[in-house]
């Protein structure tokens, strides 16, 4: 039984308190500085607040209740251990403005994490400051721009495949690059020839995702990197799908010059309903001078911060990145070790292939090349019954599952992008496959049941058009 | 491995079902030459107990003062976090979902975002707020980019020197590649925005001027007149708030004329956590909403007419608009936003005011007490500050801080690093956690230190 | 959407692990000592375990989602603050077998809590060792027996009103006393004359609850105490309902000799789905020599444990009671202070009377005397429609409420015993009253809807007879 | 007051609705003479931040060694508690409901109890277990009372001296008023139950004999022959298990012939918490179930035929049976039982065995290492122990412990307090938290101490 819960503002009773504070004195700053109209925050008791958030929380589906197969998002189990690690007093209470002397533990942790990530990605140096994947992309592309600028020409363009995530072109744009889209071939990957056709000396970089967003390995990556490098370009790799490659492939070895990591995907810092994340970036030696400040330098077993780096792109964010997320990723890597990390990749890929196999006779598989960590289906077979991807997604909820990512990548019409991750037990994959098959059957037999889904959730299908038209963004 | 459920038997069974004979075959689409030959060169695994022993030893290398013995601020503030916040924020249902793209099973997250937007907007006195950005410094970057989008022809952005130096640096990095002049406005004699220097730029090219509120020295300036002059020139007003608790006491940015307000929510219920994760706040006027960066949650109804919430105006965002999006942001700081929402819900209207008042009063008491020490004065004696202020010391602030740390006191931030012109200046922050006796202890220690040093 | 969740044993996959342990060596104790058949604990991953308990938890109604008006149980809001207090490392990690020197903080806390409780109850000394209310009753009655024994005759009988909680006679029985039941009068309280009629010199004590389980103040308490005392008897008061009297009445002043406190009721340590609790006992001076060991003695600002007390009833439990609960109660009292505690009583009584007023025209109120913290209705008015208390209780669930205590006290036929507590906001009382009225209407209009309730819960009405007949107590 | 929602206006409104004019009138049914005249004489209220400062200062008066530098056992064991346990056990839905009297909205609690009963029974090798009792010591009391109910004519209960002394004391208090002889069985030369002494009581009056397993000295005796002899006399066998982790390695009480098993679940996932709250375990044979104390959860079906759980056999309990109930217990230790259930679920079948093995191995290593110190010997050299053993020291154990504490080591428990006959005996406990280096550090410190003392 999930209970209705009004907004807290609607529960306000003037004068009701939820705080516990000493009574302040009477004196106040000069009147002309004082706030005229108080902020209308709720007036409720602690009881009201606790109930409010407990009730609201119960309206959410979460990874901790079941399969959350959002492709490209790597919704794996988030260890409680790493949350507890970040909450250790001396980590959580460390103020970022104290001297290096007093935070040697933090600096060591970040320094080591940089090394671990460099090893995992096959890169030469890593910065942990970006706050999420997209921020990592921006940081990486800024380094690429600075690199080219240092050679006299920042260049104008960036090549991005049509299967790329929206953040890639958006990040390139903030670096003032023009985006050149290159199409994937019939196998869902990039043709070296297609890259060659657009690559020139005004192209700063290729931004590629490997494995790409179809879950396929860009097997021509080395050749493509050579093409780009030959024209003086650099290769940026979006590491969002690194989970498939841990301990299997070091992307740096392929020729990638810049790589970002999504700690909230591969290294299991929780998604928190949308964040926070962390997006460290690894670079090859030639890009090291451009790393954002500050740098952590190890000297005689002590860790110092270096601020003055003439070629650095500068600071990307106040303080030291999303440190709490770095602690979690560090703890995760230390718990798993080399064999554990490799096993993650293996089981993530096995799980994806198991689902693919289970559904390939029921749903259309637009790209039959071998899948790694995720597989992408489409609604092609169901469409004739009048049911579309969105309906199938909503109907999955009635079966107790979170839907996969839908309508992405854009190159698959009506895409259903399924990434189970390694932490999912076989039983839940079997149940998911059974649900997807049952829905396919419903599409034929009772399409309106699917079209009007979900039926068992706290809310029925929500009117998104109305939300955008009658914009109501606050109480 | 406790996070990976597969037993050897299951693995075999599943491999068989997908038609493979070995795990290695799963990776056959990857060219042979790329396969790693050796295991990753990383430390061997640790069991959980050993892991915690290791982590505690690592954390133990930090030397962290008790919050009441600390006087550190500078954009990150020590406030008491009620136990209810910590309890609620750990719930799996908040911690482990993704962005609420499927609203029917994410009403909890969505309603929290809606309430967060409401509170941020209220606090800032603005019409709309978004669902969070990374932090205050990147939010300021987004604010400037948005101002430039709103004023595509204008090329000058004014950034005062009294703004948080790391915010200035962040913005400088971000705008390096834009065809825009970021002009630094020098300190006024009272540690604020120099109106004269601003005046020099009051011409048509001015896109926006940033007002830190309170500024890096804790100074609260309302700049009403200056703001009007900029507006008259068509410049946009950006407020940047690093200590939003001040808004329990001081006039809201909206009432002072802000077009865009950005800020940092850390002080409202988040731990210092060595600088992150925090929560970037962003609010503006309704008419600018389509140029806003970041996610927005809106109210709507479901198929049965019941009220519900969804993400809306996604056409501004990267996953739809790609290179023409209003920002590249995707993952934001949702859980931190949730934490701030819980905190502010508990404080409520009155608590927000009372706590602000308490902070202000404690800092005033500290000002009085500390300036009774011979040789110690306020750098800006006649200004209004919130919970932070600058002291001039008779000796090098770095050395003083080191000595104080021997007494387990964090005395504040030496400003020389960013403001050499201020000499031996110390930025001292006082919150409700510093009680009268703590302030007096600090004063005694500071006195001893200053007079003990050469 | 609340999901089904099998037993963990049913999810076992042989060899699956949820632990993180170093690998032990090979050597083992002698074979003849070794376990032959391993304990069949589940074999599941951490992921499975977390989901299991998160899903199960979502099947529960809890105080943190809404009104939980169980009469006599005092289901008030449990502060997160006091949970955090008990979790402080130096409290939670204190081993009970270290020397007094090393646990001065704990001993001081308990010592002060004893003093606070003594003041609140008007008693001379308090022991904090009993683990729950019932354990407190046993401790108290053992002291009473020891007291009488020290005078040469332990006596034979204990008088207990018919409205008493079942633990009272059960606890008396373990002290080998025969229970003499005395009836409440038409006003729901004890008549002094009725007590007098059964009181004699073989009666060790009267066990009374005040306010009693009808929520009524035993206003003849002083006279009754005198009657008991005159014959050499002692008066035991069950303090389960102390919430109504905080700062209003000190029960010790009425003549009560022994009083137990329920920290999990009055002092808001959480109920945890059935426990743990804590049941400190206060006594008057004459009973002090009989207090259980160890005693905490304060000398020159240091706290010591005294074990050798010749007249003591001895140890009631290993170590020092449910210390974690004592920390919570201590923190609660320190946060509230004298005025806060009194306000609890006031608002608890106001809330109960508000509900009583709201429902007195709809439900039968068997005892119209003024209520304190709870009010007791019956199903008399509804019975003729074929609906009984149990049905009304079940139907309340469909309205989003936990039902009140039912069929207790035994003297009210079909009792509905409602205790809202002080932490409940007016809005939820109003909603509860509205729901109760709506149900009364349903009893008349659609009785079968009520008789077959609940309809919206995770499970429908459960077959308790089957459970007892086909006993299945484990997997 | 944040826990009491009433505003002055609401209070007035509600008073009006109930027909009263003042709050005082709510208490008019209480005789005037009983009303307090003054407020309670208690400390003034503290805001939450001040409360925590106070509590931390209080807790700071304790001197608690790090778990790996502690060798304390004696019925309370230091084991690592996985973070997942701590996270799950804080959930409101487990912490804040009452006893599940309304099963339709309490299936979570009920299924957990059912799983707890299953695990407790499995661990002990018994048929059925209850939903928990207060702790091990009171569970032993209940076990003896149950044995007496099953054997109403028999009046002798044997309690060995090697049982936890505070358990013995607890049972003595409880049985004081019963017409029963509690006979203490002296220590055997190998620190266990003296079979000869038991033999003296092998006659018809024997109701039950208690077997601590492992005993207070960590000694594991299986006593197969003695148990058979008692059974032949019709006596019931009660096992008392204070360190249930031992059952990952050693034969189960059920397999050794127990009729009733009671014990303490603390070592399975609960913090030491100065001795409580813990969780009393209680298991027996199915045929005795109607004489069991405490709650029982049983499986059943709902109105739609779906599986569900309810409390059952309530007719044994005080709220139905009153003075003839099998026990007076009402509130039990449900949340602690839940915690143990989560812990054991994570450990699982293999983990339970491995952790037991690890504990045994570490303790064996400690035995070896510590007895290499001159003058230090095992009190019982040839016995099998689990993770605890007794050392004989050349000097007073109290003094040794005090010295060790100077080195921040908790060296164990001096047994002289309860067993003067053992001389300078020290009870040392070693768990998985004491790694090789910790044991070696301990040995070094002990050596120094023992040889430094007169
Ligand atoms: C392929 C890919 N690239 C980039 C991103 C952006 O990462 P973030 O959300 O951390 O900014 C995502 C996130 O979903 C992604 O899937
Ligand atoms: C009136 C009364 N007395 C005694 C008790 C027993 O207290 P406990 O459950 O803590 O043993 C209760 C518990 O419900 C009660 O309501």
PDB file of N, CA and C in Angstrom, chain B residues 67-107:
ATOM      1  N   UNK B  67      34.335  20.314  14.725  1.00  0.00           N
ATOM      2  CA  UNK B  67      33.653  21.445  14.079  1.00  0.00           C
ATOM      3  C   UNK B  67      33.588  22.696  14.966  1.00  0.00           C
ATOM      4  N   UNK B  68      33.460  22.512  16.266  1.00  0.00           N
ATOM      5  CA  UNK B  68      33.341  23.708  17.099  1.00  0.00           C
ATOM      6  C   UNK B  68      34.700  24.372  17.338  1.00  0.00           C
ATOM      7  N   UNK B  69      35.767  23.673  17.010  1.00  0.00           N
ATOM      8  CA  UNK B  69      37.108  24.251  17.130  1.00  0.00           C
ATOM      9  C   UNK B  69      37.617  24.721  15.772  1.00  0.00           C
ATOM     10  N   UNK B  70      36.721  24.747  14.809  1.00  0.00           N
ATOM     11  CA  UNK B  70      37.108  25.173  13.475  1.00  0.00           C
ATOM     12  C   UNK B  70      36.432  26.505  13.136  1.00  0.00           C
ATOM     13  N   UNK B  71      37.155  27.344  12.408  1.00  0.00           N
ATOM     14  CA  UNK B  71      36.621  28.633  11.989  1.00  0.00           C
ATOM     15  C   UNK B  71      36.841  28.796  10.489  1.00  0.00           C
ATOM     16  N   UNK B  72      36.675  27.689   9.805  1.00  0.00           N
ATOM     17  CA  UNK B  72      36.883  27.636   8.366  1.00  0.00           C
ATOM     18  C   UNK B  72      35.578  27.839   7.626  1.00  0.00           C
ATOM     19  N   UNK B  73      35.635  28.684   6.630  1.00  0.00           N
ATOM     20  CA  UNK B  73      34.463  28.869   5.762  1.00  0.00           C
ATOM     21  C   UNK B  73      34.952  28.921   4.329  1.00  0.00           C
ATOM     22  N   UNK B  74      34.869  30.105   3.740  1.00  0.00           N
ATOM     23  CA  UNK B  74      35.407  30.248   2.392  1.00  0.00           C
ATOM     24  C   UNK B  74      34.627  29.457   1.369  1.00  0.00           C
ATOM     25  N   UNK B  75      33.310  29.440   1.509  1.00  0.00           N
ATOM     26  CA  UNK B  75      32.480  28.767   0.514  1.00  0.00           C
ATOM     27  C   UNK B  75      32.005  27.396   0.941  1.00  0.00           C
ATOM     28  N   UNK B  76      32.557  26.885   2.054  1.00  0.00           N
ATOM     29  CA  UNK B  76      32.129  25.598   2.582  1.00  0.00           C
ATOM     30  C   UNK B  76      31.893  25.797   4.077  1.00  0.00           C
ATOM     31  N   UNK B  77      30.664  25.545   4.494  1.00  0.00           N
ATOM     32  CA  UNK B  77      30.289  25.967   5.841  1.00  0.00           C
ATOM     33  C   UNK B  77      29.918  24.805   6.740  1.00  0.00           C
ATOM     34  N   UNK B  78      30.361  24.917   7.987  1.00  0.00           N
ATOM     35  CA  UNK B  78      30.069  23.910   8.999  1.00  0.00           C
ATOM     36  C   UNK B  78      28.746  24.262   9.669  1.00  0.00           C
ATOM     37  N   UNK B  79      27.715  23.516   9.387  1.00  0.00           N
ATOM     38  CA  UNK B  79      26.466  23.690  10.144  1.00  0.00           C
ATOM     39  C   UNK B  79      26.038  22.334  10.651  1.00  0.00           C
ATOM     40  N   UNK B  80      25.262  22.352  11.693  1.00  0.00           N
ATOM     41  CA  UNK B  80      24.805  21.085  12.247  1.00  0.00           C
ATOM     42  C   UNK B  80      23.813  20.425  11.290  1.00  0.00           C
ATOM     43  N   UNK B  81      23.994  19.130  11.069  1.00  0.00           N
ATOM     44  CA  UNK B  81      23.069  18.391  10.200  1.00  0.00           C
ATOM     45  C   UNK B  81      22.211  17.492  11.082  1.00  0.00           C
ATOM     46  N   UNK B  82      20.913  17.754  11.149  1.00  0.00           N
ATOM     47  CA  UNK B  82      20.050  16.947  12.033  1.00  0.00           C
ATOM     48  C   UNK B  82      20.110  15.456  11.680  1.00  0.00           C
ATOM     49  N   UNK B  83      19.969  14.633  12.686  1.00  0.00           N
ATOM     50  CA  UNK B  83      20.024  13.182  12.476  1.00  0.00           C
ATOM     51  C   UNK B  83      18.957  12.714  11.494  1.00  0.00           C
ATOM     52  N   UNK B  84      17.813  13.381  11.481  1.00  0.00           N
ATOM     53  CA  UNK B  84      16.741  12.958  10.577  1.00  0.00           C
ATOM     54  C   UNK B  84      17.190  13.082   9.117  1.00  0.00           C
ATOM     55  N   UNK B  85      17.995  14.085   8.825  1.00  0.00           N
ATOM     56  CA  UNK B  85      18.495  14.241   7.452  1.00  0.00           C
ATOM     57  C   UNK B  85      19.324  13.024   7.086  1.00  0.00           C
ATOM     58  N   UNK B  86      20.248  12.685   7.966  1.00  0.00           N
ATOM     59  CA  UNK B  86      21.159  11.578   7.666  1.00  0.00           C
ATOM     60  C   UNK B  86      20.394  10.275   7.502  1.00  0.00           C
ATOM     61  N   UNK B  87      19.384  10.074   8.321  1.00  0.00           N
ATOM     62  CA  UNK B  87      18.620   8.840   8.236  1.00  0.00           C
ATOM     63  C   UNK B  87      17.849   8.762   6.918  1.00  0.00           C
ATOM     64  N   UNK B  88      17.149   9.818   6.583  1.00  0.00           N
ATOM     65  CA  UNK B  88      16.291   9.776   5.398  1.00  0.00           C
ATOM     66  C   UNK B  88      17.105   9.663   4.120  1.00  0.00           C
ATOM     67  N   UNK B  89      18.239  10.302   4.113  1.00  0.00           N
ATOM     68  CA  UNK B  89      19.010  10.382   2.883  1.00  0.00           C
ATOM     69  C   UNK B  89      19.710   9.066   2.547  1.00  0.00           C
ATOM     70  N   UNK B  90      19.702   8.141   3.485  1.00  0.00           N
ATOM     71  CA  UNK B  90      20.311   6.836   3.228  1.00  0.00           C
ATOM     72  C   UNK B  90      19.357   5.843   2.615  1.00  0.00           C
ATOM     73  N   UNK B  91      18.103   6.202   2.489  1.00  0.00           N
ATOM     74  CA  UNK B  91      17.123   5.226   2.027  1.00  0.00           C
ATOM     75  C   UNK B  91      17.424   4.793   0.589  1.00  0.00           C
ATOM     76  N   UNK B  92      17.432   3.492   0.398  1.00  0.00           N
ATOM     77  CA  UNK B  92      17.688   2.905  -0.922  1.00  0.00           C
ATOM     78  C   UNK B  92      16.875   3.580  -2.015  1.00  0.00           C
ATOM     79  N   UNK B  93      15.655   3.919  -1.696  1.00  0.00           N
ATOM     80  CA  UNK B  93      14.742   4.459  -2.707  1.00  0.00           C
ATOM     81  C   UNK B  93      15.178   5.834  -3.192  1.00  0.00           C
ATOM     82  N   UNK B  94      15.975   6.542  -2.406  1.00  0.00           N
ATOM     83  CA  UNK B  94      16.547   7.805  -2.878  1.00  0.00           C
ATOM     84  C   UNK B  94      17.948   7.597  -3.464  1.00  0.00           C
ATOM     85  N   UNK B  95      18.683   6.674  -2.872  1.00  0.00           N
ATOM     86  CA  UNK B  95      20.090   6.519  -3.252  1.00  0.00           C
ATOM     87  C   UNK B  95      20.258   5.776  -4.572  1.00  0.00           C
ATOM     88  N   UNK B  96      19.424   4.776  -4.829  1.00  0.00           N
ATOM     89  CA  UNK B  96      19.756   3.870  -5.932  1.00  0.00           C
ATOM     90  C   UNK B  96      18.910   3.942  -7.210  1.00  0.00           C
ATOM     91  N   UNK B  97      17.977   4.867  -7.372  1.00  0.00           N
ATOM     92  CA  UNK B  97      17.365   4.959  -8.713  1.00  0.00           C
ATOM     93  C   UNK B  97      18.196   5.834  -9.655  1.00  0.00           C
ATOM     94  N   UNK B  98      17.873   5.765 -10.915  1.00  0.00           N
ATOM     95  CA  UNK B  98      18.486   6.648 -11.904  1.00  0.00           C
ATOM     96  C   UNK B  98      17.642   7.918 -12.001  1.00  0.00           C
ATOM     97  N   UNK B  99      18.073   8.807 -12.860  1.00  0.00           N
ATOM     98  CA  UNK B  99      17.283   9.977 -13.221  1.00  0.00           C
ATOM     99  C   UNK B  99      15.849   9.535 -13.541  1.00  0.00           C
ATOM    100  N   UNK B 100      14.861  10.259 -13.068  1.00  0.00           N
ATOM    101  CA  UNK B 100      13.462   9.793 -13.196  1.00  0.00           C
ATOM    102  C   UNK B 100      12.879   9.936 -14.591  1.00  0.00           C
ATOM    103  N   UNK B 101      13.427   9.166 -15.518  1.00  0.00           N
ATOM    104  CA  UNK B 101      12.908   9.202 -16.886  1.00  0.00           C
ATOM    105  C   UNK B 101      11.584   8.465 -17.021  1.00  0.00           C
ATOM    106  N   UNK B 102      11.273   7.606 -16.057  1.00  0.00           N
ATOM    107  CA  UNK B 102      10.017   6.843 -16.107  1.00  0.00           C
ATOM    108  C   UNK B 102       9.174   7.295 -14.920  1.00  0.00           C
ATOM    109  N   UNK B 103       8.411   8.344 -15.095  1.00  0.00           N
ATOM    110  CA  UNK B 103       7.805   9.021 -13.946  1.00  0.00           C
ATOM    111  C   UNK B 103       6.810   8.172 -13.156  1.00  0.00           C
ATOM    112  N   UNK B 104       6.186   7.204 -13.784  1.00  0.00           N
ATOM    113  CA  UNK B 104       5.159   6.434 -13.064  1.00  0.00           C
ATOM    114  C   UNK B 104       5.742   5.704 -11.863  1.00  0.00           C
ATOM    115  N   UNK B 105       7.022   5.378 -11.940  1.00  0.00           N
ATOM    116  CA  UNK B 105       7.649   4.671 -10.816  1.00  0.00           C
ATOM    117  C   UNK B 105       8.777   5.497 -10.212  1.00  0.00           C
ATOM    118  N   UNK B 106       8.651   6.810 -10.347  1.00  0.00           N
ATOM    119  CA  UNK B 106       9.681   7.689  -9.790  1.00  0.00           C
ATOM    120  C   UNK B 106       9.059   8.950  -9.214  1.00  0.00           C
ATOM    121  N   UNK B 107       7.827   8.841  -8.759  1.00  0.00           N
ATOM    122  CA  UNK B 107       7.158  10.029  -8.230  1.00  0.00           C
ATOM    123  C   UNK B 107       7.856  10.566  -6.989  1.00  0.00           C
TER     124      UNK B 107
END
